[in-house]
Amino acid sequence: MSRVVKKRKLDEIRQDRLYFDSYSDVTIHEEMIADHVRTNTYRMAILRNSESIRGQVVLDVGAGTGVLSIFCAQAGAKKVYAVEACSIAEQAMKIVKHNNMEDRIEVIRGTVETVDLPETVDVIVSEWMGYALLHESMLNSVLYARDKWLKPGGVILPSKAELYITPMIDPVVEDRLHFWYTVKDQYGVDMSCMCDFARKCVMNSDITVNSVTCEDVLSHPARFAELDLYSVTPEELRSVKGQFRCESFGSSAVNAFCVYFTVTFPCPDNTPPSLVLSTSPCKPETHWKQAVLYLDAPVEVVQDTPITGEVIMYPSEENARHICIHVDYSIGEQKQQSKTFSIPDWSSEAQS
């Protein structure tokens, strides 16, 4: 094994350890379970699919505290394998026992890629989504479980994911930049020359996870990608891309793009309609919030100004669990611009 390959393998092991360690603390589980939109949508989806779950074997990928496994048992599952790689699995075992479910739920400590189940399964359930859907997501693990453990014709919850983009205005950023023009009136020192530097610092290449209000969205959303969990491959996740076209609602200044996702749960015979968990800024807030991608400078638009382009999402070369988003875009008559965004890897800075 070459030194480069060996180093890359060690980096992957370290990245996995950091990732799983981040789920060993109570805070992240408190945040996820307290997210009513997330937790209740999963609960309703599992109960609505009770016909597919009752008397069947279920695999919960990345089970965490085991709440989804318990929902499946409540829906009538004969057996649930709750696979969890981090130490929170010990708490999941206590919760399962506390709810008198230990005869039907087996918590297994390990990654789904390394555990050995005693049987194939009829249903896979997983809350695998990350920021902007794919950042630190477990989707590759779900696909591994699908290909290795799911019976032909089995059910995956959720079964589909969709990605959307829309232009937006972030008024807080504009207020922060305008601040430098107010210093002279307050203190007698003209610091307006700081504005360009501040713009470069604030409107940088980071994927900013933030809550976007519906009022700051400047057009109808455009869907640029759809993932069918029954058929998508790990290779396809290495480049999730699509084109988009939006038309602005009215006169404003676009200073960012907002990216968000939905996941859809199937319902038997499609009646009632499928259940959708949405992270849209025009829907109730979730802990995923939205991904904000700042332009280098705001662009003025009027009603029906076309905003077109292409989005490409792909794993970071430094950390395969981290996502990069590249956007090629044109606003009105402006020539095409390009910008690549990523979420800062704070863990690597802390370790260095």
Coordinates of C-alpha atoms in Angstrom, one line a residue:
M1 CA 0.0 0.0 0.0
S2 CA 1.5 3.4 -1.0
R3 CA 2.1 6.1 1.5
V4 CA -0.6 8.3 -0.1
V5 CA -3.2 5.6 -0.1
K6 CA -2.4 4.7 3.5
K7 CA -2.7 8.3 4.6
R8 CA -6.0 8.7 2.8
K9 CA -7.3 5.5 4.5
L10 CA -6.2 6.9 7.9
D11 CA -7.9 10.2 7.1
E12 CA -11.1 8.4 6.3
I13 CA -10.9 6.5 9.6
R14 CA -10.3 9.7 11.5
Q15 CA -13.2 11.5 9.7
D16 CA -15.5 8.6 10.5
R17 CA -14.5 8.7 14.1
L18 CA -15.1 12.4 14.4
Y19 CA -18.4 12.0 12.6
F20 CA -19.7 9.3 15.0
D21 CA -18.3 11.0 18.0
S22 CA -20.4 14.0 17.2
Y23 CA -23.5 11.9 17.8
S24 CA -22.3 10.6 21.2
D25 CA -23.5 13.8 23.1
V26 CA -27.1 14.3 24.2
T27 CA -27.4 17.8 22.6
I28 CA -27.7 16.6 19.0
H29 CA -30.3 14.0 19.9
E30 CA -32.3 16.5 21.9
E31 CA -32.3 18.9 18.9
M32 CA -33.4 16.1 16.5
I33 CA -36.2 14.7 18.7
A34 CA -37.4 18.2 19.7
D35 CA -37.8 18.9 16.0
H36 CA -41.5 18.3 15.8
V37 CA -41.7 18.5 12.1
R38 CA -39.0 15.8 11.7
T39 CA -40.0 13.4 14.5
N40 CA -43.8 13.6 14.0
T41 CA -43.6 13.2 10.2
Y42 CA -41.6 10.1 10.7
R43 CA -44.0 8.8 13.3
M44 CA -47.0 9.5 11.0
A45 CA -45.3 8.0 8.0
I46 CA -44.4 4.8 9.9
L47 CA -48.0 4.5 11.3
R48 CA -49.5 5.1 7.8
N49 CA -47.3 2.3 6.5
S50 CA -48.4 -0.1 9.2
E51 CA -49.7 -2.5 6.6
S52 CA -46.2 -2.9 5.2
I53 CA -44.6 -3.0 8.6
R54 CA -47.0 -5.3 10.6
G55 CA -45.5 -8.7 11.1
Q56 CA -42.4 -7.8 9.1
V57 CA -38.6 -7.3 9.8
V58 CA -37.3 -3.8 9.9
L59 CA -33.8 -2.3 9.7
D60 CA -33.3 1.1 11.2
V61 CA -30.0 2.5 9.8
G62 CA -28.3 5.0 12.1
A63 CA -30.9 4.4 14.9
G64 CA -29.6 7.0 17.4
T65 CA -31.7 6.8 20.5
G66 CA -34.0 4.3 18.8
V67 CA -37.1 6.4 18.6
L68 CA -37.9 5.3 14.9
S69 CA -37.3 1.7 15.9
I70 CA -39.9 2.1 18.7
F71 CA -42.3 3.7 16.2
C72 CA -41.9 0.7 13.9
A73 CA -42.6 -1.7 16.8
Q74 CA -45.7 0.3 17.7
A75 CA -46.8 -0.1 14.1
G76 CA -46.6 -3.9 14.5
A77 CA -43.1 -4.9 13.3
K78 CA -42.2 -8.4 14.2
K79 CA -38.5 -7.6 14.6
V80 CA -36.5 -4.4 14.4
Y81 CA -32.7 -4.3 14.0
A82 CA -31.6 -0.9 15.3
V83 CA -28.1 -0.4 14.0
E84 CA -26.1 2.5 15.5
A85 CA -22.3 3.1 15.3
C86 CA -21.7 5.5 18.1
S87 CA -22.0 5.1 21.9
I88 CA -25.5 6.5 22.0
A89 CA -26.5 2.9 21.2
E90 CA -26.1 2.2 24.9
Q91 CA -28.8 4.8 25.7
A92 CA -31.0 3.3 22.9
M93 CA -30.8 -0.1 24.6
K94 CA -32.0 1.5 27.9
I95 CA -34.8 3.3 26.1
V96 CA -35.9 0.1 24.4
K97 CA -35.9 -1.8 27.7
H98 CA -37.6 1.1 29.4
N99 CA -40.4 0.8 26.9
N100 CA -40.7 -3.0 27.2
M101 CA -39.7 -3.5 23.6
E102 CA -36.5 -5.6 24.0
D103 CA -38.3 -8.7 22.7
R104 CA -38.9 -7.0 19.3
I105 CA -36.1 -4.4 19.0
E106 CA -32.4 -5.5 18.9
V107 CA -29.9 -2.7 19.2
I108 CA -26.7 -3.5 17.4
R109 CA -23.6 -1.4 17.9
G110 CA -21.7 -0.9 14.7
T111 CA -21.9 0.5 11.2
V112 CA -24.3 -1.0 8.8
E113 CA -21.4 -1.8 6.5
T114 CA -19.8 -4.0 9.2
V115 CA -22.6 -5.6 11.1
D116 CA -23.9 -9.0 10.2
L117 CA -27.7 -9.4 10.5
P118 CA -29.2 -12.9 10.9
E119 CA -31.8 -12.3 8.1
T120 CA -32.8 -10.1 5.3
V121 CA -35.4 -7.3 6.0
D122 CA -38.7 -6.2 4.6
V123 CA -38.4 -2.5 5.5
I124 CA -35.6 0.0 5.8
V125 CA -36.2 3.2 7.8
S126 CA -33.6 5.8 8.3
E127 CA -33.3 9.5 9.1
W128 CA -30.2 10.0 7.1
M129 CA -30.5 13.6 5.8
G130 CA -27.9 16.2 6.5
Y131 CA -27.7 20.0 5.9
A132 CA -28.5 20.7 2.3
L133 CA -29.6 17.1 2.3
L134 CA -26.2 15.5 1.6
H135 CA -23.7 17.2 4.1
E136 CA -22.6 14.5 6.5
S137 CA -25.6 12.4 5.4
M138 CA -25.9 8.6 5.8
L139 CA -27.4 8.0 2.4
N140 CA -24.5 5.9 1.3
S141 CA -25.1 3.6 4.3
V142 CA -28.8 3.4 3.5
L143 CA -27.9 2.4 -0.1
Y144 CA -25.5 -0.2 1.2
A145 CA -28.2 -1.6 3.5
R146 CA -30.7 -1.6 0.6
D147 CA -28.4 -3.6 -1.7
K148 CA -27.3 -6.1 1.0
W149 CA -30.2 -6.6 3.3
L150 CA -33.5 -5.5 1.7
K151 CA -35.7 -8.2 0.2
P152 CA -36.9 -7.7 -3.4
G153 CA -40.1 -5.5 -3.3
G154 CA -39.2 -4.2 0.2
V155 CA -40.1 -0.7 1.5
I156 CA -37.7 2.2 2.1
L157 CA -38.8 5.1 4.4
P158 CA -38.4 7.7 3.1
S159 CA -38.4 6.7 -0.6
K160 CA -37.6 9.9 -2.4
A161 CA -35.6 13.1 -1.8
E162 CA -35.8 16.3 -3.9
L163 CA -33.5 19.4 -3.9
Y164 CA -34.7 22.9 -4.6
I165 CA -33.0 26.3 -5.1
T166 CA -34.4 29.8 -5.0
P167 CA -32.9 33.3 -5.2
M168 CA -33.2 35.4 -1.9
I169 CA -32.3 38.6 -0.2
D170 CA -30.7 38.4 3.2
P171 CA -31.4 41.9 4.8
V172 CA -29.2 41.2 7.8
V173 CA -26.2 41.0 5.6
E174 CA -27.1 44.2 3.9
D175 CA -27.5 45.9 7.3
R176 CA -24.1 44.6 8.5
L177 CA -22.5 46.0 5.4
H178 CA -24.3 49.3 5.7
F179 CA -23.1 49.6 9.3
W180 CA -19.7 50.8 8.2
Y181 CA -21.3 53.9 6.6
T182 CA -22.8 54.8 10.0
V183 CA -19.6 54.8 12.0
K184 CA -18.8 58.4 11.0
D185 CA -22.1 59.8 12.4
Q186 CA -21.6 57.9 15.7
Y187 CA -17.9 58.4 16.3
G188 CA -16.6 61.0 13.8
V189 CA -14.4 58.4 12.0
D190 CA -15.2 57.5 8.4
M191 CA -14.9 53.8 8.0
S192 CA -17.0 53.4 4.8
C193 CA -13.9 52.0 3.1
M194 CA -14.3 48.8 5.2
C195 CA -17.4 47.9 3.3
D196 CA -15.6 46.0 0.5
F197 CA -13.5 44.1 3.0
A198 CA -16.6 43.3 5.1
R199 CA -18.5 42.1 2.0
K200 CA -15.6 39.6 1.1
C201 CA -15.7 38.3 4.7
V202 CA -19.5 38.0 5.1
M203 CA -20.4 37.0 1.5
N204 CA -17.8 34.3 1.4
S205 CA -17.7 30.8 0.0
D206 CA -19.1 29.1 3.1
I207 CA -22.4 27.2 3.0
T208 CA -24.2 29.1 5.7
V209 CA -26.9 27.1 7.6
N210 CA -29.5 29.6 8.6
S211 CA -33.2 30.2 8.9
V212 CA -34.6 31.9 5.8
T213 CA -38.0 33.6 6.1
C214 CA -40.5 33.2 3.3
E215 CA -40.6 37.0 2.9
D216 CA -36.9 36.9 1.8
V217 CA -37.5 34.4 -1.0
L218 CA -37.6 36.2 -4.3
S219 CA -39.2 33.6 -6.6
H220 CA -40.9 30.3 -6.7
P221 CA -38.5 27.4 -6.0
A222 CA -36.9 25.4 -8.8
R223 CA -36.3 21.7 -8.3
F224 CA -32.9 20.7 -9.6
A225 CA -32.5 17.1 -8.4
E226 CA -34.5 14.1 -7.4
L227 CA -33.2 10.9 -5.8
D228 CA -35.2 7.7 -5.9
L229 CA -33.9 5.7 -3.0
Y230 CA -35.0 2.4 -4.7
S231 CA -32.7 3.0 -7.7
V232 CA -30.0 5.7 -7.0
T233 CA -26.5 4.4 -6.8
P234 CA -23.5 5.5 -4.7
E235 CA -21.7 6.5 -7.9
E236 CA -24.6 8.9 -8.8
L237 CA -24.2 10.6 -5.4
R238 CA -20.7 11.7 -6.4
S239 CA -22.3 14.3 -8.6
V240 CA -25.9 15.3 -7.9
K241 CA -26.7 18.1 -10.4
G242 CA -29.4 19.8 -12.3
Q243 CA -30.4 23.0 -14.1
F244 CA -32.8 25.6 -12.7
R245 CA -34.8 28.6 -13.9
C246 CA -36.6 31.1 -11.7
E247 CA -38.4 34.4 -12.3
S248 CA -38.2 37.1 -9.7
F249 CA -41.4 38.2 -8.0
G250 CA -40.6 41.9 -8.1
S251 CA -38.0 44.6 -7.6
S252 CA -35.3 43.6 -5.2
A253 CA -31.6 42.7 -4.9
V254 CA -30.5 39.1 -5.0
N255 CA -27.6 38.5 -2.7
A256 CA -27.8 34.8 -2.1
F257 CA -29.4 31.5 -3.2
C258 CA -31.3 29.3 -0.8
V259 CA -31.1 25.5 -1.1
Y260 CA -33.4 23.2 0.7
F261 CA -34.8 19.7 0.4
T262 CA -37.9 17.5 0.9
V263 CA -38.2 13.8 1.5
T264 CA -41.3 11.8 0.6
F265 CA -42.7 8.8 2.4
P266 CA -44.8 6.3 0.3
C267 CA -48.3 5.4 1.4
P268 CA -50.0 2.1 0.5
D269 CA -51.7 2.4 -2.9
N270 CA -50.9 6.2 -2.8
T271 CA -54.1 6.9 -0.8
P272 CA -54.0 9.0 1.2
P273 CA -51.4 11.2 -0.7
S274 CA -47.8 10.6 0.1
L275 CA -46.4 12.3 3.2
V276 CA -43.7 14.9 2.7
L277 CA -41.2 16.3 5.1
S278 CA -40.2 19.7 3.8
T279 CA -37.4 22.1 4.9
S280 CA -38.8 24.9 2.7
P281 CA -38.4 28.4 4.2
C282 CA -42.2 28.7 3.6
K283 CA -43.0 25.7 5.8
P284 CA -42.6 25.3 9.6
E285 CA -38.9 25.4 10.6
T286 CA -36.8 22.3 11.1
H287 CA -33.4 21.8 12.7
W288 CA -32.0 21.5 9.1
K289 CA -33.0 25.1 8.4
Q290 CA -31.8 26.1 5.0
A291 CA -28.4 26.3 3.2
V292 CA -27.6 29.9 2.2
L293 CA -25.1 30.5 -0.7
Y294 CA -24.0 34.2 -0.8
L295 CA -23.1 35.8 -4.1
D296 CA -20.0 38.0 -4.3
A297 CA -22.2 41.1 -4.8
P298 CA -26.0 41.7 -4.9
V299 CA -27.7 41.9 -8.2
E300 CA -30.8 44.1 -8.8
V301 CA -33.8 42.4 -10.3
V302 CA -37.3 43.5 -11.3
Q303 CA -40.5 41.5 -11.8
D304 CA -40.0 38.4 -14.0
T305 CA -36.2 38.8 -14.2
P306 CA -35.0 35.4 -15.3
I307 CA -32.5 33.7 -13.0
T308 CA -31.1 30.5 -14.5
G309 CA -28.2 28.1 -14.0
E310 CA -26.9 24.8 -12.9
V311 CA -26.2 23.3 -9.4
I312 CA -23.6 20.5 -8.9
M313 CA -23.3 18.9 -5.5
Y314 CA -20.3 16.6 -4.8
P315 CA -18.2 15.3 -1.9
S316 CA -15.3 17.3 -0.7
E317 CA -11.8 16.0 -1.6
E318 CA -10.7 16.6 2.0
N319 CA -13.6 14.9 3.7
A320 CA -16.0 12.6 1.7
R321 CA -18.7 13.2 4.3
H322 CA -18.7 17.0 3.6
I323 CA -20.5 18.4 0.6
C324 CA -19.5 21.1 -1.9
I325 CA -22.0 23.0 -4.0
H326 CA -21.0 24.6 -7.3
V327 CA -23.4 27.0 -8.9
D328 CA -23.2 28.5 -12.4
Y329 CA -25.8 31.2 -12.7
S330 CA -27.0 34.1 -14.8
I331 CA -29.3 36.9 -13.5
G332 CA -31.1 38.8 -16.2
E333 CA -28.7 40.1 -18.8
Q334 CA -25.7 39.5 -16.6
K335 CA -23.1 37.2 -18.0
Q336 CA -22.8 33.8 -16.3
Q337 CA -21.1 33.7 -12.9
S338 CA -19.7 30.7 -11.0
K339 CA -19.0 30.1 -7.4
T340 CA -18.2 27.0 -5.3
F341 CA -19.3 26.7 -1.7
S342 CA -18.5 24.3 1.2
I343 CA -19.2 24.0 4.9
P344 CA -16.1 24.8 7.0
D345 CA -14.5 21.7 8.6
W346 CA -14.2 23.0 12.1
S347 CA -13.2 19.6 13.4
S348 CA -10.0 19.5 11.4
E349 CA -9.1 23.0 12.6
A350 CA -9.6 21.8 16.2
Q351 CA -7.5 18.8 15.6
S352 CA -4.6 20.6 13.9

